[in-house]
PDB file of C-alpha atoms in Angstrom:
ATOM      1  CA  MET A  27     153.215 106.842  56.431  1.00  0.00           C
ATOM      2  CA  THR A  28     149.680 108.214  56.412  1.00  0.00           C
ATOM      3  CA  GLY A  29     149.482 107.946  60.188  1.00  0.00           C
ATOM      4  CA  ASP A  30     152.522 110.163  60.591  1.00  0.00           C
ATOM      5  CA  ILE A  31     151.035 112.849  58.374  1.00  0.00           C
ATOM      6  CA  THR A  32     147.653 112.805  60.119  1.00  0.00           C
ATOM      7  CA  LEU A  33     149.376 112.946  63.501  1.00  0.00           C
ATOM      8  CA  LEU A  34     151.360 115.972  62.378  1.00  0.00           C
ATOM      9  CA  GLY A  35     148.212 117.556  60.946  1.00  0.00           C
ATOM     10  CA  TYR A  36     146.318 117.173  64.198  1.00  0.00           C
ATOM     11  CA  GLY A  37     149.243 118.599  66.155  1.00  0.00           C
ATOM     12  CA  VAL A  38     149.307 121.668  63.945  1.00  0.00           C
ATOM     13  CA  SER A  39     145.515 122.053  64.016  1.00  0.00           C
ATOM     14  CA  ALA A  40     145.457 121.904  67.829  1.00  0.00           C
ATOM     15  CA  ILE A  41     147.573 125.060  68.009  1.00  0.00           C
ATOM     16  CA  GLY A  42     144.709 127.260  66.727  1.00  0.00           C
ATOM     17  CA  PRO A  43     142.183 126.457  69.464  1.00  0.00           C
ATOM     18  CA  ALA A  44     144.924 126.650  72.104  1.00  0.00           C
ATOM     19  CA  ILE A  45     145.830 130.171  71.002  1.00  0.00           C
ATOM     20  CA  ALA A  46     142.146 131.108  70.809  1.00  0.00           C
ATOM     21  CA  ILE A  47     141.488 129.932  74.370  1.00  0.00           C
ATOM     22  CA  GLY A  48     144.468 131.917  75.600  1.00  0.00           C
ATOM     23  CA  LEU A  49     143.271 135.057  73.834  1.00  0.00           C
ATOM     24  CA  ILE A  50     139.704 134.619  75.088  1.00  0.00           C
ATOM     25  CA  PHE A  51     140.721 134.393  78.734  1.00  0.00           C
ATOM     26  CA  ALA A  52     143.363 137.113  78.371  1.00  0.00           C
ATOM     27  CA  ALA A  53     140.657 139.465  77.095  1.00  0.00           C
ATOM     28  CA  TYR A  54     138.303 138.344  79.870  1.00  0.00           C
ATOM     29  CA  ILE A  55     140.875 138.973  82.597  1.00  0.00           C
ATOM     30  CA  ASN A  56     141.777 142.322  81.051  1.00  0.00           C
ATOM     31  CA  GLY A  57     138.122 143.350  80.889  1.00  0.00           C
ATOM     32  CA  VAL A  58     137.410 142.350  84.482  1.00  0.00           C
ATOM     33  CA  ALA A  59     140.566 144.101  85.672  1.00  0.00           C
ATOM     34  CA  ARG A  60     139.435 147.314  83.986  1.00  0.00           C
ATOM     35  CA  GLN A  61     135.774 147.057  85.048  1.00  0.00           C
ATOM     36  CA  PRO A  62     135.156 144.608  87.901  1.00  0.00           C
ATOM     37  CA  GLU A  63     131.420 145.326  87.829  1.00  0.00           C
ATOM     38  CA  ALA A  64     131.221 143.921  84.264  1.00  0.00           C
ATOM     39  CA  GLN A  65     132.280 140.430  85.389  1.00  0.00           C
ATOM     40  CA  GLY A  66     128.701 139.159  85.305  1.00  0.00           C
ATOM     41  CA  LYS A  67     128.341 140.149  81.641  1.00  0.00           C
ATOM     42  CA  LEU A  68     131.796 139.057  80.518  1.00  0.00           C
ATOM     43  CA  GLN A  69     131.960 135.633  82.167  1.00  0.00           C
ATOM     44  CA  PRO A  70     129.216 133.909  80.112  1.00  0.00           C
ATOM     45  CA  ILE A  71     130.686 135.296  76.899  1.00  0.00           C
ATOM     46  CA  ALA A  72     134.151 134.022  77.844  1.00  0.00           C
ATOM     47  CA  ILE A  73     132.803 130.576  78.732  1.00  0.00           C
ATOM     48  CA  LEU A  74     130.860 130.405  75.452  1.00  0.00           C
ATOM     49  CA  GLY A  75     133.979 131.390  73.518  1.00  0.00           C
ATOM     50  CA  PHE A  76     135.979 128.755  75.375  1.00  0.00           C
ATOM     51  CA  ALA A  77     133.371 126.099  74.573  1.00  0.00           C
ATOM     52  CA  LEU A  78     133.354 126.967  70.874  1.00  0.00           C
ATOM     53  CA  ALA A  79     137.157 126.973  70.645  1.00  0.00           C
ATOM     54  CA  GLU A  80     137.357 123.676  72.507  1.00  0.00           C
ATOM     55  CA  ALA A  81     134.715 122.207  70.199  1.00  0.00           C
ATOM     56  CA  LEU A  82     137.015 122.952  67.266  1.00  0.00           C
ATOM     57  CA  ALA A  83     139.820 121.029  68.958  1.00  0.00           C
ATOM     58  CA  ILE A  84     137.538 118.063  69.664  1.00  0.00           C
ATOM     59  CA  PHE A  85     136.272 118.157  66.072  1.00  0.00           C
ATOM     60  CA  GLY A  86     139.885 118.052  64.890  1.00  0.00           C
ATOM     61  CA  LEU A  87     140.556 115.085  67.160  1.00  0.00           C
ATOM     62  CA  VAL A  88     137.570 113.215  65.725  1.00  0.00           C
ATOM     63  CA  LEU A  89     138.751 113.923  62.188  1.00  0.00           C
ATOM     64  CA  PHE A  90     142.203 112.673  63.152  1.00  0.00           C
ATOM     65  CA  PHE A  91     140.767 109.374  64.380  1.00  0.00           C
ATOM     66  CA  ILE A  92     138.658 109.016  61.241  1.00  0.00           C
ATOM     67  CA  ALA A  93     141.636 109.668  58.979  1.00  0.00           C
ATOM     68  CA  PHE A  94     143.973 107.476  61.032  1.00  0.00           C
ATOM     69  CA  PHE A  95     141.782 104.429  61.442  1.00  0.00           C
ATOM     70  CA  VAL A  96     139.611 104.524  58.329  1.00  0.00           C
ATOM     71  CA  GLY A  97     141.962 106.017  55.760  1.00  0.00           C
TER      72      GLY A  97
END
C-alpha cells in the first residue's frame, strides 16, 4: 500500500520540474526570437535553469527510492 502512494507522489512531483523546463526553454526561444544577438547571454541562464529544475526531479526520484525501499 505504501509503495502505491509513494509512486503516485513521485508521479505528481515530477510534473513541476517538467512544467518548469518547458517554461524555461519557451522563454529562451522567445527571447532569442526577439533578439538574436542576446543568444550568448540567454543560453547559459537557460541551461542553468534547466539544470536546477532537473535537479529537483532527481531529488524527488531519490526521495521516492528512500521512501519505497526503506519505509
